[in-house]
Coordinates of C-alpha atoms and ligand atoms in Angstrom, one line a residue:
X1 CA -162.5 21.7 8.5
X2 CA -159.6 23.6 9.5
X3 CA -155.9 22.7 8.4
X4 CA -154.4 22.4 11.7
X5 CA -157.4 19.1 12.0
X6 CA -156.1 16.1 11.1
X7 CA -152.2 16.7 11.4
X8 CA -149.5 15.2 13.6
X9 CA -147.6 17.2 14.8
X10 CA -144.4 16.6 17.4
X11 CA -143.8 18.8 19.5
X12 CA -140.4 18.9 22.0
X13 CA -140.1 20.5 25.8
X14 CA -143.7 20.0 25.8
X15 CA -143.7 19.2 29.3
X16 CA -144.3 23.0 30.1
X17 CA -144.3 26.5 28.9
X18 CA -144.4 27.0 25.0
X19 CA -144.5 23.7 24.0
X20 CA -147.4 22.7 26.2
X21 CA -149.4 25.7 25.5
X22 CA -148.6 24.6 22.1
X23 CA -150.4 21.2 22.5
X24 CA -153.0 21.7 24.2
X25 CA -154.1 24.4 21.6
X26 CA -153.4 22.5 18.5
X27 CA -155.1 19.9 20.0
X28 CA -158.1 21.7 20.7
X29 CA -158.2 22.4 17.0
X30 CA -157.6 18.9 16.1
X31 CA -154.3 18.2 15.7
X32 CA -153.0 14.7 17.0
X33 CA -149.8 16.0 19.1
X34 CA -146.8 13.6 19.8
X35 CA -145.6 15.6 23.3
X36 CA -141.8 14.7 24.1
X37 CA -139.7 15.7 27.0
X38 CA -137.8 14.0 29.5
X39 CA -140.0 14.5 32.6
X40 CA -143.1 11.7 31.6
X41 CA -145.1 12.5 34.7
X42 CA -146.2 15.6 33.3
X43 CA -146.3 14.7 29.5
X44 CA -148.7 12.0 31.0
X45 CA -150.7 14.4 32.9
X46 CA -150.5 16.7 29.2
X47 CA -151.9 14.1 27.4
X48 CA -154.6 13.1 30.3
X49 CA -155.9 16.5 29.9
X50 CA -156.1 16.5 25.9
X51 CA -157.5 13.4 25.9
X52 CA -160.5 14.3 28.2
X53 CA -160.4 17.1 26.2
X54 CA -161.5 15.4 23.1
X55 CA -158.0 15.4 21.7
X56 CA -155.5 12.7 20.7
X57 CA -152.4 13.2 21.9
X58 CA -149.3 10.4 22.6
X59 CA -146.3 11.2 25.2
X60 CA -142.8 10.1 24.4
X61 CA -140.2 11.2 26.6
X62 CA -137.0 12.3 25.2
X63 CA -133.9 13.6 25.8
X64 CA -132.9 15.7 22.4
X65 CA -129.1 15.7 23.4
X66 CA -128.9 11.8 22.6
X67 CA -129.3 11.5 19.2
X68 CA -130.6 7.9 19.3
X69 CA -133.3 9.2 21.3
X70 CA -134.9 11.7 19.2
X71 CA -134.9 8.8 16.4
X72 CA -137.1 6.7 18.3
X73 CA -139.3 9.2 18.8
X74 CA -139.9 10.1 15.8
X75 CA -139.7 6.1 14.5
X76 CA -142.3 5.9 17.1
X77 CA -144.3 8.7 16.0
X78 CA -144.3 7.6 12.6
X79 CA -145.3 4.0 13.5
X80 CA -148.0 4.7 15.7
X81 CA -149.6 7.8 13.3
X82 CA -148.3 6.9 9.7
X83 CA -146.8 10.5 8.7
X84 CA -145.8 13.6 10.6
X85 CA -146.6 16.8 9.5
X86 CA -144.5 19.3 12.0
X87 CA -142.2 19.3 13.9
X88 CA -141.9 21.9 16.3
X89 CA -138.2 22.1 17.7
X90 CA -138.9 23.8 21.0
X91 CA -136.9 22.1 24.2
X92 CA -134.5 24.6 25.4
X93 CA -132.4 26.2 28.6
X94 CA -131.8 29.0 29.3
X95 CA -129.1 29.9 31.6
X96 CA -128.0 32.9 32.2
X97 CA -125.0 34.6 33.7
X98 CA -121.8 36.6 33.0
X99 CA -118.9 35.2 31.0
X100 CA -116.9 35.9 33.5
X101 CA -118.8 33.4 36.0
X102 CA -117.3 30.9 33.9
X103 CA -120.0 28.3 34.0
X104 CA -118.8 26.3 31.4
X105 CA -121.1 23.2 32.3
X106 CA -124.4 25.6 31.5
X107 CA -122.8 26.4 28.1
X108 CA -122.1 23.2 27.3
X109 CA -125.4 22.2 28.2
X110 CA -127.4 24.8 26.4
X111 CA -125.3 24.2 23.1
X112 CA -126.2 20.5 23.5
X113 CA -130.1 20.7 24.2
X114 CA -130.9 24.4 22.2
X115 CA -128.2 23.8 19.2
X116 CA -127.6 19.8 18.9
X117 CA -131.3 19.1 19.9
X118 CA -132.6 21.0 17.1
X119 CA -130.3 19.5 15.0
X120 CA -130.8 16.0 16.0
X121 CA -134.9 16.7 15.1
X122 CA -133.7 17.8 11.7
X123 CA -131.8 14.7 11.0
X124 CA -134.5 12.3 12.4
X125 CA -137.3 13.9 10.2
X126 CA -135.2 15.3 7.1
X127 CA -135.4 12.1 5.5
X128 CA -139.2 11.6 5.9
X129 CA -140.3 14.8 4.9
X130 CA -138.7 14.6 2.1
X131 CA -140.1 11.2 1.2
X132 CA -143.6 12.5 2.3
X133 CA -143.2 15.7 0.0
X134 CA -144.2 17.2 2.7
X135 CA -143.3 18.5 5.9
X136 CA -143.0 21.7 8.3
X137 CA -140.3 22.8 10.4
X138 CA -141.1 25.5 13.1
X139 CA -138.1 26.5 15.3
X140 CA -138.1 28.2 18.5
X141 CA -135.5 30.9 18.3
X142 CA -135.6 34.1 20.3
X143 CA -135.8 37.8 19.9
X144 CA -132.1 36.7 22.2
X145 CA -131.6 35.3 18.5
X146 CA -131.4 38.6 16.7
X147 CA -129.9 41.0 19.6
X148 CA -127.3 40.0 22.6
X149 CA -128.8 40.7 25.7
X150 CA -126.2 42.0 28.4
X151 CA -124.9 40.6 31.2
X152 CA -125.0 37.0 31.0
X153 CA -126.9 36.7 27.4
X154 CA -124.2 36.2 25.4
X155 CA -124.3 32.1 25.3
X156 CA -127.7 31.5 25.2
X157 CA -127.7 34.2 22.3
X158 CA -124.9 32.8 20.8
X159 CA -127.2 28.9 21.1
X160 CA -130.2 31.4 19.8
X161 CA -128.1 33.2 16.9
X162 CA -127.1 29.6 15.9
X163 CA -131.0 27.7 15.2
X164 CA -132.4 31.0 13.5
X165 CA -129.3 30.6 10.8
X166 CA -129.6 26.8 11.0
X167 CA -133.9 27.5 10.5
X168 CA -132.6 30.0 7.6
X169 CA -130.9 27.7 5.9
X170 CA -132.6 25.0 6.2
X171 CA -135.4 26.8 4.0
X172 CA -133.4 27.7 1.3
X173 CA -132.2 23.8 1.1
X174 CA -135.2 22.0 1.4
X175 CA -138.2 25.1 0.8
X176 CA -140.3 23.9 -2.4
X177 CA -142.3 21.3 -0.5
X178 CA -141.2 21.6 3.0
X179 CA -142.1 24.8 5.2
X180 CA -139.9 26.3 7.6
X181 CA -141.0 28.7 10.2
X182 CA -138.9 30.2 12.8
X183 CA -140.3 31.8 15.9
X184 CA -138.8 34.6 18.0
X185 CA -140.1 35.0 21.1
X186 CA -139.7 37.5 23.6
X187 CA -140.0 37.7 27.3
X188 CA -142.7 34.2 27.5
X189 CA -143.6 33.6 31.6
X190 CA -142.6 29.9 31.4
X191 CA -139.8 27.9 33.8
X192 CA -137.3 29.1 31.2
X193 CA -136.3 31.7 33.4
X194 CA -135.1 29.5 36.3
X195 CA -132.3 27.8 34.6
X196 CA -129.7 29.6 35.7
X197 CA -127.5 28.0 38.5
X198 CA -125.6 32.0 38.5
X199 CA -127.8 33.8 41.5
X200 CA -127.4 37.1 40.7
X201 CA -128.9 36.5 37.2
X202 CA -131.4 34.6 38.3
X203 CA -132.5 37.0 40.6
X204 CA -132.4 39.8 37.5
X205 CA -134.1 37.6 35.2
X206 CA -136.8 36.7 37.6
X207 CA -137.4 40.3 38.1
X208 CA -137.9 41.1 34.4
X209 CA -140.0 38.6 33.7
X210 CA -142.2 39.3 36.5
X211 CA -142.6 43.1 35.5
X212 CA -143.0 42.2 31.3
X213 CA -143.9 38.6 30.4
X214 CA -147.0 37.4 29.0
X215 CA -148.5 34.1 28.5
X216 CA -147.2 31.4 26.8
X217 CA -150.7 31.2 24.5
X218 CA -149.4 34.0 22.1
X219 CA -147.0 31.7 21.0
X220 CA -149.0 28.6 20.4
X221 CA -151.5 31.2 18.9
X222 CA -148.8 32.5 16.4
X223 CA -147.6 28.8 15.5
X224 CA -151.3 27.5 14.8
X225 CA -151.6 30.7 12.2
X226 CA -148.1 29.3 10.3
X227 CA -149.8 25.4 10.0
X228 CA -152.9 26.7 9.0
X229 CA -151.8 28.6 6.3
X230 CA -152.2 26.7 3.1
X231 CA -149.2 24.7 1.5
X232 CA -148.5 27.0 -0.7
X233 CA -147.7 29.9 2.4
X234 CA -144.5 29.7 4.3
X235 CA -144.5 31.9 7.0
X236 CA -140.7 32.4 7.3
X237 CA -140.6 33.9 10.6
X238 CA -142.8 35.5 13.6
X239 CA -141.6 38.0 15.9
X240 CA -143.5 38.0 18.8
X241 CA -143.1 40.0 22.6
X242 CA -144.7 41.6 24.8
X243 CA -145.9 45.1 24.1
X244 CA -143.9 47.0 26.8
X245 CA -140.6 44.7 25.9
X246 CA -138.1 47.2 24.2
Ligands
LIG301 P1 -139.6 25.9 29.7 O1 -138.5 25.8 30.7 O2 -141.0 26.0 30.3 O3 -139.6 24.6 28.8 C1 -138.5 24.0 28.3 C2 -138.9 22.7 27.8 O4 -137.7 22.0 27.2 C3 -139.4 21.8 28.9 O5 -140.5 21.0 28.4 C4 -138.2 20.8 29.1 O6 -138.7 19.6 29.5 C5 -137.6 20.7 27.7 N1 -136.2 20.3 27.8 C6 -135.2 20.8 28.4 N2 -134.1 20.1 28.2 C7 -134.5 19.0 27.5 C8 -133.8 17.9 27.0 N3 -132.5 17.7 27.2 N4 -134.5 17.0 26.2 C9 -135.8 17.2 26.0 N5 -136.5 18.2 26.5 C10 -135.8 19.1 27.2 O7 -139.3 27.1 28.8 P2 -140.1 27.7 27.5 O8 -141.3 27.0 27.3 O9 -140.1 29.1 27.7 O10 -139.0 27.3 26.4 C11 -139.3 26.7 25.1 C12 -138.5 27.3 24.1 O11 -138.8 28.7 23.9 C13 -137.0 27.3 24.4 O12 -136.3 26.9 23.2 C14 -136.7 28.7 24.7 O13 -135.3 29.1 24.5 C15 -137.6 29.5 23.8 N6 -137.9 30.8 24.2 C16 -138.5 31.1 25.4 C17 -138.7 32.4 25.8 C18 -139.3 32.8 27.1 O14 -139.2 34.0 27.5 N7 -139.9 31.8 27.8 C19 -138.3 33.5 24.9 C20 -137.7 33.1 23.7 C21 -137.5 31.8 23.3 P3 -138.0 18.5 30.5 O15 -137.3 19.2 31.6 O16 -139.2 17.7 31.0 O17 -137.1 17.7 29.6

């Protein structure tokens, strides 16, 4: 049996891109998968897949700016599995665009979901983990969390920046038992790159990722390799882009 078999794992923004890709492979290696996001049509249609698949997998939708939220999730997670074993802080937006622009509503928004969403999955399963003596945190970060890409990077990167110091820390506080793994992508072809309301940036972005991005299975391929690891293996960190990304 593998060690990725047999654990529950939650997963948010698993409606697309990383975090589904993320499912369905865990699944396929016998994880059970909680899958949260706020859109439930196509966590439903997720979990409709998995589970013809052979897989067990439970949708709850969530919206990780309300705090209240991502507690019943994981209360609900809990109560419906008995234990969780990761949690896989994934649901972000990314908008891009020029300081100048001004589009203070984006900023607010990507601090709220990439910055207070992580931290609201911390606090829900912090207390758990530490009661299970057990418990793995894996945090989607960026290569946009070690270097500010310019124009119109600088928030996001700031949001980015922010979860890899708060992923950092957390392992030095609560390493020992719990593992902490923090992910940096780079350019991933998911909807990520359409959440931009600024035009001229969205036509930029869109152009990048068309000429560099790869698929969204390297990443769920690089988190399956930190959960399998034994307990006694913290992978601190992955970098992982596409070969012609500088
Ligand atoms: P997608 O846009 O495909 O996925 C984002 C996910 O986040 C969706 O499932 C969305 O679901 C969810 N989400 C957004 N807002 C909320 C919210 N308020 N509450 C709950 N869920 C929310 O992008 P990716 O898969 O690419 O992004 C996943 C993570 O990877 C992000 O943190 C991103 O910053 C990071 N990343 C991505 C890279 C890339 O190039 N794609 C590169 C580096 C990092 P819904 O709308 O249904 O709520």
């Amino acid at each position: 049996m593998n060690r990725i078999s047999g654990k529950v794992v939650v997963i948010t923004g698993a409606s697309s891109g990383l975090g589904e890709a993320t499912a369905k492979h865990l699944a396929a290696q016998g994880a059970t998968v909680v899958v949260a996001a706020r859109r439930k049509d196509r966590l439903d249609a997720l979990v409709r897949q998995i589970v013809g698949d052979g897989g067990t997998a439970l949708a709850l939708p969530v919206d990780v700016t309300k705090r209240q939220e991502v507690e019943a999730m994981i209360a609900q997670a809990v109560r419906q599995f008995g234990k969780i074993d990761v949690l896989v802080n994934n649901a972000g937006l990314m908008a891009i665009a020029p300081l100048s622009a001004v589009k203070v509503d984006e900023w607010e928004r990507m601090i709220d979901i990439n910055v207070k969403g992580v931290l609201y999955g911390i606090a829900a399963t912090l207390p758990l983990f530490e009661k299970q003596q057990f418990g793995h945190y894996i945090t989607i970060s960026s290569i946009a969390g070690k270097k500010v890409f310019s124009p119109g990077g600088t928030v996001y990167s700031g949001t980015k920046f922010a979860v890899s110091a708060i992923a950092e820390g957390l392992r030095h506080e609560v390493g020992g038992k719990i593992r902490t793994t923090t992910i940096a992508p780079g350019l991933i072809d998911t909807e990520l790159k359409q959440g931009s309301s600024h035009a001229e940036s969205l036509q930029a972005v869109g152009e990048l990722y068309q000429s560099q991005a790869i698929s969204a299975d390297a990443i769920a391929r690089a988190i399956a390799y930190a959960i399998e690891q034994p307990s006694d293996v913290d992978v601190s960190e992955i970098v992982i882009r596409p070969t012609v990304q500088e």
